[in-house]
Coordinates of C-alpha atoms in Angstrom, one line a residue:
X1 CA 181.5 58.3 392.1
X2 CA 179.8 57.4 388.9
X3 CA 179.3 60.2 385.9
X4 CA 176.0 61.3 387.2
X5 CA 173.5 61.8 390.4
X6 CA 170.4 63.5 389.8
X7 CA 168.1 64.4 393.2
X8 CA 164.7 66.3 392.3
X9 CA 162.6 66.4 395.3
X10 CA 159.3 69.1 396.2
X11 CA 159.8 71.5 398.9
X12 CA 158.2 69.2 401.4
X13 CA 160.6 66.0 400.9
X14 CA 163.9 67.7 400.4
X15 CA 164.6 69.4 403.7
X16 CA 165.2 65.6 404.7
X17 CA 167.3 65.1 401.9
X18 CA 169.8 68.0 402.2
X19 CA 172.0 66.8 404.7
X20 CA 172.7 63.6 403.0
X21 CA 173.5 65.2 400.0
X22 CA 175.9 67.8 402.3
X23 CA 178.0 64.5 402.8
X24 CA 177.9 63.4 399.7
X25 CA 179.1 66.4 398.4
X26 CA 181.7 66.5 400.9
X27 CA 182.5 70.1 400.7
X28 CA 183.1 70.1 396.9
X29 CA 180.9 72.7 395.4
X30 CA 182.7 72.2 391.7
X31 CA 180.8 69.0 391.9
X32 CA 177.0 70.1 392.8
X33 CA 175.1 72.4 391.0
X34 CA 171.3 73.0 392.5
X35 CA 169.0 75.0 391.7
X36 CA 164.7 75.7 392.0
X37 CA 162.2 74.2 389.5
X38 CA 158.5 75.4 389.2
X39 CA 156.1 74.7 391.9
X40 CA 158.1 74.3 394.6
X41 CA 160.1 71.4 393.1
X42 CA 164.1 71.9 393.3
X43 CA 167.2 69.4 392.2
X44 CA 170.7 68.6 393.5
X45 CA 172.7 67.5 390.5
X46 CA 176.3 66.1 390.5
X47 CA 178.7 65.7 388.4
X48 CA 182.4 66.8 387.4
X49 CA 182.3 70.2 386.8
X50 CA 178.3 70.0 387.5
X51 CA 178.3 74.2 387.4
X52 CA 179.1 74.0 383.6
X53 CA 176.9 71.7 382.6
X54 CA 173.7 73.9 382.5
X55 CA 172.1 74.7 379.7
X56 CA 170.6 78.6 379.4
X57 CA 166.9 78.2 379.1
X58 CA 166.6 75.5 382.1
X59 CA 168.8 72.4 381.9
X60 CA 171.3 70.4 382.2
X61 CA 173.9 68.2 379.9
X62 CA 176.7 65.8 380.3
X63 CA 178.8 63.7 377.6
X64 CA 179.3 64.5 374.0
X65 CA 176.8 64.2 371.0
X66 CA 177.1 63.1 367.3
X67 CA 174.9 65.1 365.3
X68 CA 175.2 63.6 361.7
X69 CA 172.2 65.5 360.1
X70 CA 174.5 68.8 360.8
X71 CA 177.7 67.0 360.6
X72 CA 178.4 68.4 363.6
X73 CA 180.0 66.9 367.5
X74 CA 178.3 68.9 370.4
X75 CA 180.5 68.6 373.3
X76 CA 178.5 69.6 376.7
X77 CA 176.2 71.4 377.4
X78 CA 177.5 74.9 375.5
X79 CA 177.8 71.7 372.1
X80 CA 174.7 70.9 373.3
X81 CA 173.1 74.6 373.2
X82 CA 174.6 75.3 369.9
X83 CA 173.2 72.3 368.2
X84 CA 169.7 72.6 369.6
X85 CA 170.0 76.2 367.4
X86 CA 170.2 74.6 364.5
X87 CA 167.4 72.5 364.7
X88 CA 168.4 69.5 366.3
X89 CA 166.8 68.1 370.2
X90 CA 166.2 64.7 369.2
X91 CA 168.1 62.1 371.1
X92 CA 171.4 61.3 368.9
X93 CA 174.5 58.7 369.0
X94 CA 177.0 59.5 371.2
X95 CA 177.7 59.2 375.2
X96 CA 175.3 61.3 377.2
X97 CA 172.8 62.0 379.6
X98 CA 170.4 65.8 379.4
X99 CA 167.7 66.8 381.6
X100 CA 165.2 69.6 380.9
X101 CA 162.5 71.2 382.4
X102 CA 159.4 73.8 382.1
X103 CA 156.5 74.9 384.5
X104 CA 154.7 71.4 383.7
X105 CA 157.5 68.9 383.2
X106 CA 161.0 67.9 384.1
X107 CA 162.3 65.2 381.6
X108 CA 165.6 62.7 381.7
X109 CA 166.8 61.3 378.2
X110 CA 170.0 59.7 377.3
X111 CA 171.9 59.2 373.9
X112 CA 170.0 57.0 371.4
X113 CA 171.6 54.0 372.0
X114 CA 172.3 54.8 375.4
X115 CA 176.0 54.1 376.2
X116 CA 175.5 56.3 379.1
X117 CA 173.8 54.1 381.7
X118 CA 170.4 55.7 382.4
X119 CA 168.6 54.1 385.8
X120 CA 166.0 55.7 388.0
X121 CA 164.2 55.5 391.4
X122 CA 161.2 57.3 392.7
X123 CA 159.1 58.0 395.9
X124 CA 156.1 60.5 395.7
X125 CA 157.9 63.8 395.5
X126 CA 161.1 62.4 395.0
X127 CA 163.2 61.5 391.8
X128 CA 166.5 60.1 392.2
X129 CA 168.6 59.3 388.7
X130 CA 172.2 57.9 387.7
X131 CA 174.1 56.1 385.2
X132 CA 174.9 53.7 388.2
X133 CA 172.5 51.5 390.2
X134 CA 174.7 51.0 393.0
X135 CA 174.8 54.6 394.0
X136 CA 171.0 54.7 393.8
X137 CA 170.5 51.7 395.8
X138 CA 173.4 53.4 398.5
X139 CA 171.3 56.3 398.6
X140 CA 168.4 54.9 398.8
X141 CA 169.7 52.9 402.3
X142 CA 170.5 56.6 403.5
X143 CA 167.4 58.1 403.1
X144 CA 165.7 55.1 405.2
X145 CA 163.9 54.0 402.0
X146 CA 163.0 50.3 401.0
X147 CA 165.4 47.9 399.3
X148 CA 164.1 45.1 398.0
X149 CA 165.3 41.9 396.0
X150 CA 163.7 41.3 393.4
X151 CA 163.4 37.6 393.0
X152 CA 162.3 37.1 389.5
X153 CA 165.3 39.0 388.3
X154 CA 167.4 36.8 390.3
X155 CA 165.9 33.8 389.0
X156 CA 166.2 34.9 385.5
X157 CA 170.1 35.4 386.0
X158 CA 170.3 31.6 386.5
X159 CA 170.4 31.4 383.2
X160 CA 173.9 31.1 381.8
X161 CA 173.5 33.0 378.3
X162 CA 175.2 35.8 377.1
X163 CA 171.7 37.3 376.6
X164 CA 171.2 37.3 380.5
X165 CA 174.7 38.4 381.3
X166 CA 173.7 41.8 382.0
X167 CA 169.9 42.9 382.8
X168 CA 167.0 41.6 380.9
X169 CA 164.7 44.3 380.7
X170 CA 163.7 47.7 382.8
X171 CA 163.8 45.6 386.4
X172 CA 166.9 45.0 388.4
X173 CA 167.9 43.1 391.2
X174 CA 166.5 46.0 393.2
X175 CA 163.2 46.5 392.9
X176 CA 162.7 50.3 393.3
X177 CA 165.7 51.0 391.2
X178 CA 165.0 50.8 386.9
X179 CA 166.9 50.9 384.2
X180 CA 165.5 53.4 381.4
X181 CA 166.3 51.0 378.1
X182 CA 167.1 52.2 374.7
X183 CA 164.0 54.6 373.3
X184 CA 163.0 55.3 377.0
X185 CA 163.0 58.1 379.2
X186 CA 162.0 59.4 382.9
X187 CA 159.7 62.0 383.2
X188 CA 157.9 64.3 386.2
X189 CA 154.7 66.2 387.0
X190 CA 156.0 69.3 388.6
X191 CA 152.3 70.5 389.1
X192 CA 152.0 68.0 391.7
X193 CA 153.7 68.1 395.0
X194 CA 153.3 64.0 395.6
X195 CA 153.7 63.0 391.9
X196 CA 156.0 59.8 391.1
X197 CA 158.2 60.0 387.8
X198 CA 157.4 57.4 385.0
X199 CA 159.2 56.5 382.0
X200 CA 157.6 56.9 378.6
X201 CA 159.5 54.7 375.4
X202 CA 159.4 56.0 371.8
X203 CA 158.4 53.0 369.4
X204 CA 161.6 51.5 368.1
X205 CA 160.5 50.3 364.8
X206 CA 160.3 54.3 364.3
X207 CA 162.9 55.6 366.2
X208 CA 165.0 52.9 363.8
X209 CA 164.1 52.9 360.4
X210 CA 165.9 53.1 356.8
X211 CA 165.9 56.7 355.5
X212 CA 165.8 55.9 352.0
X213 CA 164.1 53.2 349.3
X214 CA 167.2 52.0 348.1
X215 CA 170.0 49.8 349.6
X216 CA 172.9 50.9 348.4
X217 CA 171.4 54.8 349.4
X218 CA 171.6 53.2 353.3
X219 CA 174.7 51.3 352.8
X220 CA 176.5 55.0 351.5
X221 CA 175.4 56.9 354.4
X222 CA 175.8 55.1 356.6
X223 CA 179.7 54.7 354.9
X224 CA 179.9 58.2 354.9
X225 CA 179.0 59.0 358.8
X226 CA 181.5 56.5 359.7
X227 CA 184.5 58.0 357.7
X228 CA 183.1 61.6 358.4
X229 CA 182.8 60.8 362.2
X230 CA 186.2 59.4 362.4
X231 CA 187.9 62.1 360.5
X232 CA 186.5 64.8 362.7
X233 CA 188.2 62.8 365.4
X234 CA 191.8 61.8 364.0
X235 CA 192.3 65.5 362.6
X236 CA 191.5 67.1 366.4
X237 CA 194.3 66.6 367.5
X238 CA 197.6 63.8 367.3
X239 CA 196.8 60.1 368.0
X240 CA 193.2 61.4 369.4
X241 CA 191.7 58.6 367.3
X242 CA 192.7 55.5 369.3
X243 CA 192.1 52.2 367.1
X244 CA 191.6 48.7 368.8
X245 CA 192.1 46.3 366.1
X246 CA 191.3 42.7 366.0
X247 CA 191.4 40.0 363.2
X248 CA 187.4 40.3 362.6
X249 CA 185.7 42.5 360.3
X250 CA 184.1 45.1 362.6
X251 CA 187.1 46.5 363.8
X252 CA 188.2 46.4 360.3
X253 CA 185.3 48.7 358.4
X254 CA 186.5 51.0 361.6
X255 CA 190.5 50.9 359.7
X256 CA 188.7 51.2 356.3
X257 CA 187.1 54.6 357.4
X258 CA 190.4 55.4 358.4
X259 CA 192.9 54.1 355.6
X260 CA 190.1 56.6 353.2
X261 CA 192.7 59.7 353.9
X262 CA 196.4 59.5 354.7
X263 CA 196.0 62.7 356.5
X264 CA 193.6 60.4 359.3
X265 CA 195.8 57.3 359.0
X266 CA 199.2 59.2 360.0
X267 CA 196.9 60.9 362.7
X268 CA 195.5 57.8 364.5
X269 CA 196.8 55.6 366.5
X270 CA 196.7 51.7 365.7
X271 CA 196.3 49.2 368.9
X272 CA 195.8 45.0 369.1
X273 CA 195.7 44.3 372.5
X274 CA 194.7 40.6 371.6
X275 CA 198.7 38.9 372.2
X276 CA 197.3 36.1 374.3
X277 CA 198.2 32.6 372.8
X278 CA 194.6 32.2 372.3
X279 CA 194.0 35.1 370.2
X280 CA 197.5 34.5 368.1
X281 CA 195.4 34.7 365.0
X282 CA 194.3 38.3 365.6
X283 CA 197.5 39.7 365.9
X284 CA 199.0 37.7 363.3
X285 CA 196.0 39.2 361.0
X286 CA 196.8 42.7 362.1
X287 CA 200.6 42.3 361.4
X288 CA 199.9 41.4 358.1
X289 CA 197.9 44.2 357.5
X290 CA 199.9 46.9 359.2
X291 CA 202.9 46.0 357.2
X292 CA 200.4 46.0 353.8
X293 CA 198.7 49.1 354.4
X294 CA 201.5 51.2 355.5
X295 CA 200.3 51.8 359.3
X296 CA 202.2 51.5 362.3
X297 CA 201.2 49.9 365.5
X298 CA 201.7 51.5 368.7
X299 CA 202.0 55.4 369.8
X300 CA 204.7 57.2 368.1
X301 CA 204.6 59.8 370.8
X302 CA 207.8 59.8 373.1
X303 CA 207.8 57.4 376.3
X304 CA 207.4 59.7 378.8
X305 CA 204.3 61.4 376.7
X306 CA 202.8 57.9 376.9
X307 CA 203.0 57.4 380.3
X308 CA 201.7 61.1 381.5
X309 CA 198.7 59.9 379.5
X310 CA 197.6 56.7 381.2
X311 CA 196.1 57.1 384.9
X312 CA 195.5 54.3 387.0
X313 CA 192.0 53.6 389.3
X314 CA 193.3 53.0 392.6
X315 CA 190.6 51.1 393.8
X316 CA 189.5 48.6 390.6
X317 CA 187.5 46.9 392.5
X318 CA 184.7 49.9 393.7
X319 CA 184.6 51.4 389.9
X320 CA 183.0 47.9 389.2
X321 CA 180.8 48.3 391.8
X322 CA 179.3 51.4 391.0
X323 CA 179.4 50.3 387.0
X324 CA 178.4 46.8 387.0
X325 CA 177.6 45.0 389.8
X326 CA 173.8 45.8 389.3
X327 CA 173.2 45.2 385.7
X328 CA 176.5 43.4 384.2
X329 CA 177.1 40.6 385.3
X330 CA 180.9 39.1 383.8
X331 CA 183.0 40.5 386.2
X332 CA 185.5 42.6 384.5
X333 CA 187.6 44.9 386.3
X334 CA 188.9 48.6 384.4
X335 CA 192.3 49.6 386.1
X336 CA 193.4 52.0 383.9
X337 CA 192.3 54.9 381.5
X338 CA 193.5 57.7 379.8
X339 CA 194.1 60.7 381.7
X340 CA 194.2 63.7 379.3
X341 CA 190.8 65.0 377.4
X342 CA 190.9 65.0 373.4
X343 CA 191.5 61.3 373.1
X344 CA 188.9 59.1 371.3
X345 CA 188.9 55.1 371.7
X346 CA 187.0 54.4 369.0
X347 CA 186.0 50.4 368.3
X348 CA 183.9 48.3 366.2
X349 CA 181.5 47.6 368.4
X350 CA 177.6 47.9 366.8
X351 CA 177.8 46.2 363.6
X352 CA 176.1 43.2 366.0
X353 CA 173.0 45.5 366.1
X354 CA 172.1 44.5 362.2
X355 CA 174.0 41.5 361.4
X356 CA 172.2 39.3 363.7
X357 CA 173.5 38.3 366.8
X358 CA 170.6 36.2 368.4
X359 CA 170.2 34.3 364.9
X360 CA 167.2 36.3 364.1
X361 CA 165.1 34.5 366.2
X362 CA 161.4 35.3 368.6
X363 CA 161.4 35.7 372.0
X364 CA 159.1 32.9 372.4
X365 CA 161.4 30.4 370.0
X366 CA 164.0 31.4 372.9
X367 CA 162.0 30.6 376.0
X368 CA 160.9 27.3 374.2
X369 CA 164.3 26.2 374.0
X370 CA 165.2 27.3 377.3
X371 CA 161.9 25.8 379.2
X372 CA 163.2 22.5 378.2
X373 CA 165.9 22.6 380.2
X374 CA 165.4 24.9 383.1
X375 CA 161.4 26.0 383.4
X376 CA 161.6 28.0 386.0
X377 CA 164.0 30.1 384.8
X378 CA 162.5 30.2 381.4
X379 CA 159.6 32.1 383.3
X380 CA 161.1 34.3 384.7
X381 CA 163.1 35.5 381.5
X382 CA 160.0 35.6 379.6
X383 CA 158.3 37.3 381.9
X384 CA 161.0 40.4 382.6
X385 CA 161.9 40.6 378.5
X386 CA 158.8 40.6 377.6
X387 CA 157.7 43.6 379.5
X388 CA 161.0 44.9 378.0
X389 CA 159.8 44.3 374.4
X390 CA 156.1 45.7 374.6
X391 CA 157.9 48.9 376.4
X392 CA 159.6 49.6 373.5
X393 CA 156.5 48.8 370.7
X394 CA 158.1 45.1 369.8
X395 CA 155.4 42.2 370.2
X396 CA 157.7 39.4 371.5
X397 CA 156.5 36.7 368.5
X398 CA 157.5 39.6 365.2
X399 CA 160.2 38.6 363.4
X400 CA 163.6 39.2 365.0
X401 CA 162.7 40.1 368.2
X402 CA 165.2 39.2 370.1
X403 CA 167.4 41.1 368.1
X404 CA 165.0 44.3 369.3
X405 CA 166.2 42.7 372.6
X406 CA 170.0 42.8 372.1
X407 CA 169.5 46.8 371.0
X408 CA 167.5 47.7 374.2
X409 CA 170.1 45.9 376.5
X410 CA 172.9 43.3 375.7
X411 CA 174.7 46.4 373.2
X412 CA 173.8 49.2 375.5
X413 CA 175.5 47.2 378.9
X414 CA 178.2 46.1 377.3
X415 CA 179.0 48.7 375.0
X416 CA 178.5 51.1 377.9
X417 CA 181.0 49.4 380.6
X418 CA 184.0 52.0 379.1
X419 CA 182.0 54.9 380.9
X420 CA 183.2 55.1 384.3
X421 CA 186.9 55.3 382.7
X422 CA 185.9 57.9 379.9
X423 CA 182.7 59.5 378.3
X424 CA 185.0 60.0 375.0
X425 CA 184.3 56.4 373.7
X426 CA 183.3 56.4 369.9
X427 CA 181.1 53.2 368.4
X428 CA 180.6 54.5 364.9
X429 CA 179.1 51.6 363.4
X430 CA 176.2 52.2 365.5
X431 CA 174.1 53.5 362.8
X432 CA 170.2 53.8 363.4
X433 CA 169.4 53.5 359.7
X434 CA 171.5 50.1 359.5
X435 CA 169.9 48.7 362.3
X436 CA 166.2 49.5 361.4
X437 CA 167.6 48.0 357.4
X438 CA 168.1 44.7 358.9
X439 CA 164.8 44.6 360.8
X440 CA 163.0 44.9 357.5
X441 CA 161.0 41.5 356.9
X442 CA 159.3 39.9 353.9
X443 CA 158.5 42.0 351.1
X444 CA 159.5 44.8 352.9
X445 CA 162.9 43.8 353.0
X446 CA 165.3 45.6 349.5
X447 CA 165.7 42.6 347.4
X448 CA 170.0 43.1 347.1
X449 CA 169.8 41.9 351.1
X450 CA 169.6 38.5 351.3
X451 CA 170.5 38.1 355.7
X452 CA 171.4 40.9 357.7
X453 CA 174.6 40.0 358.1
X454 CA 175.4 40.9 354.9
X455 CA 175.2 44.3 355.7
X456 CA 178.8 44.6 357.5
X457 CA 180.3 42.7 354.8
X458 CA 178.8 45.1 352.1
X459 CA 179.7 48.2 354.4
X460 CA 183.5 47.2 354.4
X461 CA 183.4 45.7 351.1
X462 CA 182.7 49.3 349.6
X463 CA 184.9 51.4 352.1
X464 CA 187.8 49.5 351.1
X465 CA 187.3 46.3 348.5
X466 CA 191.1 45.7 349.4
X467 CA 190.9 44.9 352.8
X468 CA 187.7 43.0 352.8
X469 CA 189.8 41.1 350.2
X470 CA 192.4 40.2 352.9
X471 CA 192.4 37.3 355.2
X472 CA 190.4 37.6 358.4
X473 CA 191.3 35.6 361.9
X474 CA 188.5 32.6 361.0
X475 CA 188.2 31.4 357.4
X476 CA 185.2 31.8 357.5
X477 CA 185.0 35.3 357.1
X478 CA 186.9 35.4 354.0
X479 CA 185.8 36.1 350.7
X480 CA 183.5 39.0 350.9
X481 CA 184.1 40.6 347.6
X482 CA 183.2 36.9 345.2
X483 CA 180.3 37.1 348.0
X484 CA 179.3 40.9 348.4
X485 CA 180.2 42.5 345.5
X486 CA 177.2 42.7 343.8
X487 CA 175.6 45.2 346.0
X488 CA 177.7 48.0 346.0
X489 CA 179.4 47.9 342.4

């Protein structure tokens, strides 16, 4: 099943719901933890080992958090106990999803940039919440309750742009089923026996901002976290920091971080999966710098070690069903994963959220474009992103808008699609500071930062000025210390 299932329901609804959640339980009580709420509201949750993830005080808590405030990692929901005591409760980095109640309220929030899927449905009395849409849609068709297409949705998929390969805002093909975006999250009147969950959104332009008055201030702590984030990791345990490499520069500032201590470079593990003729360059790059920086590639565990720690998915085919088919649309099918906990796969992935990815354009420069060419379509997409934009406190004409757009869904989806395979995926570039530095516009914007992509090339330029020196897999990308320097001498 997927990573999570919550079922809240008032005394008068869930009598019909207990059966069906009997056979979806299936007899596995490690699995199911329920319990009462106030008012006569109780919940079903499940989950692997759902029992342990409680939280004392009236909760519940899955995944791991990265706490950088109190440089600290909180694994479950004990982590997650322990780091609330030292004045924490925000929603953080990380892959997780926590629910917590009182006599009023129960609330659902997810990690900040949510790489734990967060989707909910809801009848009068009844909450129903997952990381998976498909299992909310199956259970909806079990308890006799509406499905319906929603056809604007499908119109907008039409569209064939990377920035509608995966849901475009809070609706999804289904119409009673939402997804909670980045900065969102569900909450329910327990002082009402018929009351319907809503979902409330945090303004991003505050939830993401610079925390200091000085560029190279953002661009050192930020630097910091990263090599802090993946030392914790590599010195946990042997080859528990898993590197995917690639000839481009995110995956590089991920190797700078590493390179900074020999005691975390002899620790980790170095990967390029990229052998295909058509990505040649990338592991020509990585050779090169492999054989420069003194790192080897591959596990230098024993065979047999190796092979106890892949598992295989013996049906491909359903994981991507109960992942993907709702809200990502590429099909891309996980077979494998690794089977033992302690392992971190940790890639570059994030740096897109402040270097610009969209071209730092409006929403309505976008459906312009696009109306030329197919209207209808173009409708429908402004119609769903927009509503996805004013949720979050972004008017769709501000400056860089659709780049507020690629952080509430493209780098949430995609980054997210690992989760079914393994919570334990690390994307420490994802820095909330960075992102809310490239959104700054006008005179607002530090005078050393002349585009936001700079910003990635500054970051690895001062981790390591050697290997931003070094060729990349496009020529384009080289030169980043004549280009860069300036900024963090």
């Amino acid at each position: 099943m997927s990573n999570f299932l919550l079922v809240v329901g008032h005394s008068e609804r869930f009598g019909s719901l207990r059966n069906i959640l009997d056979e979806i339980s299936n007899g596995s009580q490690g699995d199911r933890s329920d319990g009462w709420l106030a008012s006569g509201w109780r919940y079903s949750w499940f989950s692997h080992r759902a029992h342990a993830d409680a939280i004392g005080g009236g909760g519940l808590f899955t995944g791991f958090a990265v706490d950088d405030k109190n440089q600290i990692f909180a694994f479950g929901s004990e982590g997650w106990r322990q780091q609330n005591q030292l004045g924490g409760g925000a929603d953080l980095p990380g892959c997780y999803v926590r629910v917590g109640w009182n006599e009023g309220h129960l609330t659902v929030h997810g990690d900040v940039f949510r790489m734990m899927p967060l989707f909910v449905s809801t009848e009068p009395g009844v909450l129903l919440a997952s990381d998976s849409a498909y299992v909310l849609m199956q259970l909806r068709r079990r308890l006799n309750l509406p499905v319906t297409l929603d056809r604007t949705v499908t119109e907008a998929v039409l569209w064939p742009n990377a920035m509608a390969a995966q849901l475009l805002g809070s609706r999804t093909l289904v119409r009673e089923i939402s997804y909670v975006t980045v900065g969102g999250h569900i909450r329910l009147d327990l002082r009402i026996p018929n009351s319907r969950a809503s979902m409330s959104y945090t303004d991003v332009h505050t939830q993401f901002s610079p925390e200091g008055d000085a560029y190279r201030h953002e661009l050192r702590t930020a630097a910091v976290r990263i090599a802090s984030t993946v030392h914790t990791v590599a010195t946990s345990g042997p080859e528990h920091a898993r590197l995917a490499l690639s000839g481009g520069k995110d995956s590089r500032i991920c190797l700078a971080a590493v390179l900074l201590s020999s005691q975390v470079k002899h620790g980790a593990v170095f990967s390029c999966t990229n052998t295909q003729p058509q990505h040649q360059r990338d592991y020509e790059v990585v050779q090169a710098l492999a054989k420069e920086f003194g790192f080897d590639l591959g596990s230098r565990l024993p065979p047999d070690h190796r092979t106890r720690q892949i598992r295989r998915f013996p049906q491909p085919f359903t994981l991507w069903l109960t992942d993907q088919s709702l809200c990502y649309y590429p099909f891309k099918v996980q077979s494998y994963a690794l089977a033992a906990p302690g392992p971190f796969s940790i890639a570059g992935l994030g740096s897109e959220l402040y270097k610009g990815n969209y071209e730092l354009q409006t929403l309505p420069q976008v459906i312009s474009s696009l109306a030329a060419r197919m209207p209808r379509v173009a409708r429908a997409v402004d119609e769903i992103a927009t509503d996805a934009l004013l949720a979050a406190g972004v008017q769709p004409g501000e400056p860089q808008s659709v780049e507020w757009h690629y952080l509430l869904l493209r780098n949430a989806l995609h980054g997210g699609r690992f989760v079914p395979a393994t919570k334990l995926g690390l994307r420490p570039l994802q820095q909330s500071n960075l992102v809310g530095l490239a959104k700054l516009a006008g005179t607002a914007r530090f005078p050393e930062l002349e585009h936001p992509s700079q910003i990635s090339d500054d970051l690895l330029a001062l981790l390591n000025p050697s290997l931003a020196a070094r060729p990349f897999d496009k020529p384009g990308k080289n030169g980043l210390i004549t280009k860069q320097g300036v900024a963090v001498s």
